């Protein structure tokens, strides 16, 4: 009888113990876009799995469908994602609509300080309302729009001589937007190694956010502002300022005179294709792709170099990148917060950068060896010092799609003038903010 | 008193209301069978329609569940009907509808007429011709996107061969003037076989004796074509136009694959525009009003068309 009791007690203890450990170990799902850094994050997260006992699943959505898919998921209160690395523009909607868990108390309890992360990334990826100490994400992936070029072509004597003859200056990385255009126009239609090549591949995509991200890469260096007074939504005179008109005309001229034929609806993928296939001398794209480009066996290595979006009236780069948030509808919020705590550690951030992710942690960025750690690291730091982001309002999608339409109508479809396009944009945005009750 | 056949028959079929199966009346049985269908119809069609009408008078946004929708009266309708951009979308849709139907009917009927002639291998030709309509529109869109590519696309090379132009000098999908036609070409390529099949059914339904009688009357082939073939195939042709019209009014996937609505908004059909308003901008109230306007338009036009079709069939 005693043996029976002992056996029963042992069995019960084992069962309880195993149930307890099952309850603690969660299977977390992290949602993000399907691109190179996501693969790096899978690799990085193996360490978290070992340390925590939780297992990680990943839901990576191709970029063209990322916003649609994820915003549908959030709007429907879906439980697919426990953690979401969402676009910076979503932060306002994520906070106001209750999709994201507010992280202030958690940060305080775990001594995670936002001052450990680059100011620009905290402002852009974490806070809502903008600039207030209300945090809904931890900066996860710093990013900006930058440029890369065929270093091997730029180094060829025959091409250098032809450029000098055509422009009177040396062929080198452009120091201004106008120099950038001049170089692109020089390469446009030129024959190199028996093949016709073109100036540069730029963003012109209509459906999601492509052309807006491209155009703002010209608007910001010209001094574009969304409002005359921040927070007042007084856009007339700012959005359609003479500088903005000039920048938009510049982008249209760039599209018409210095890009390959057929790139009327191109974004990240098309830009990479154009460069990797040897069609263009230069291309714009997000820094996130630069490690992969450098590693490319055909056009990477010593054939490629990188530069920050050139200034014009001032320095300015279009912000990309994302913060990592805990989804409010998740049943595994504690485990998800554990992931964030783990991810915020300086040594994990350092490995993140080594694997190809762009850490926003100051311990990584301020490391004396950071600038030399990759051929694009210095440019990344420079870009992050002058980034601007699109509206991060809860109504960002309406604002974004209005800009997509007005910009594509003018730049690609050649309808109306730059002034008309920007004036109409002010009208569209005014209507959105009126509906939002902000005007 | 023996039963007459009439009384036997009368007794064999009890009065309608009196019949019972396991205690259920005829009416109850009828409701058991029809009820679920009526319920589904109400739940899936009628309720959403009424709900959409209600939403169309509000500023509801499906992505702002925390915000109480406000009643805005006719504001959504007023905005839509006075928005020049939306009228341009309607114009693009009308252009697409007219030209696709025109070419599909013309080419579809011609192909059906040729295939209907008895010749060796016409079954094989029929199979080959109908292949495009068996493909997914997304696949077709991607396929033609490559064909239209100015640098490597076969389409540009063929046109350039005949015109002597540089293949990369014109962009089918990137030009405001050419993009609408590039979509018309693809849709015609894909759906002409459908019209052909309907026309073929019409042509094969005409009895041979009518033509034989016409031959006896010494009617010319041209006269036979216009007085026998066309009138007898017309109801089929009109049906094909109805099907293609409804389908193309909803056209979405092919255009999204090919142009994404661009360049600018040149090929932004109403269906694409509506999807943007409803599920990208999340202006649910506004999109509901938009959907109601489109529904009324299509319903009105289709009703007129069906009346015309019935008149043709009665002749």
Short mmCIF file of C-alpha atoms in Angstrom, two decimals, chain A residues 21-29 48-49 52-57 82 331-336 338:
data_model
loop_
_atom_site.label_atom_id
_atom_site.label_comp_id
_atom_site.label_asym_id
_atom_site.label_seq_id
_atom_site.Cartn_x
_atom_site.Cartn_y
_atom_site.Cartn_z
CA UNK A 21 7.02 23.60 -17.34
CA UNK A 22 4.59 23.38 -20.30
CA UNK A 23 2.70 26.38 -18.98
CA UNK A 24 5.88 28.44 -18.79
CA UNK A 25 7.30 27.56 -22.17
CA UNK A 26 5.37 29.35 -24.87
CA UNK A 27 5.48 29.20 -28.62
CA UNK A 28 5.79 32.85 -29.60
CA UNK A 29 4.99 34.10 -33.08
CA UNK A 48 16.55 33.44 -26.99
CA UNK A 49 14.99 30.01 -27.43
CA UNK A 52 14.23 31.20 -22.18
CA UNK A 53 12.86 27.78 -23.08
CA UNK A 54 10.26 29.47 -25.30
CA UNK A 55 10.12 28.52 -28.92
CA UNK A 56 9.85 31.05 -31.72
CA UNK A 57 7.72 30.88 -34.83
CA UNK A 82 2.49 37.92 -30.26
CA UNK A 331 -2.40 35.59 -24.89
CA UNK A 332 1.34 35.29 -24.37
CA UNK A 333 2.21 38.84 -23.50
CA UNK A 334 4.53 37.89 -20.63
CA UNK A 335 6.66 35.70 -22.86
CA UNK A 336 6.59 38.35 -25.58
CA UNK A 338 10.61 38.52 -22.14
#
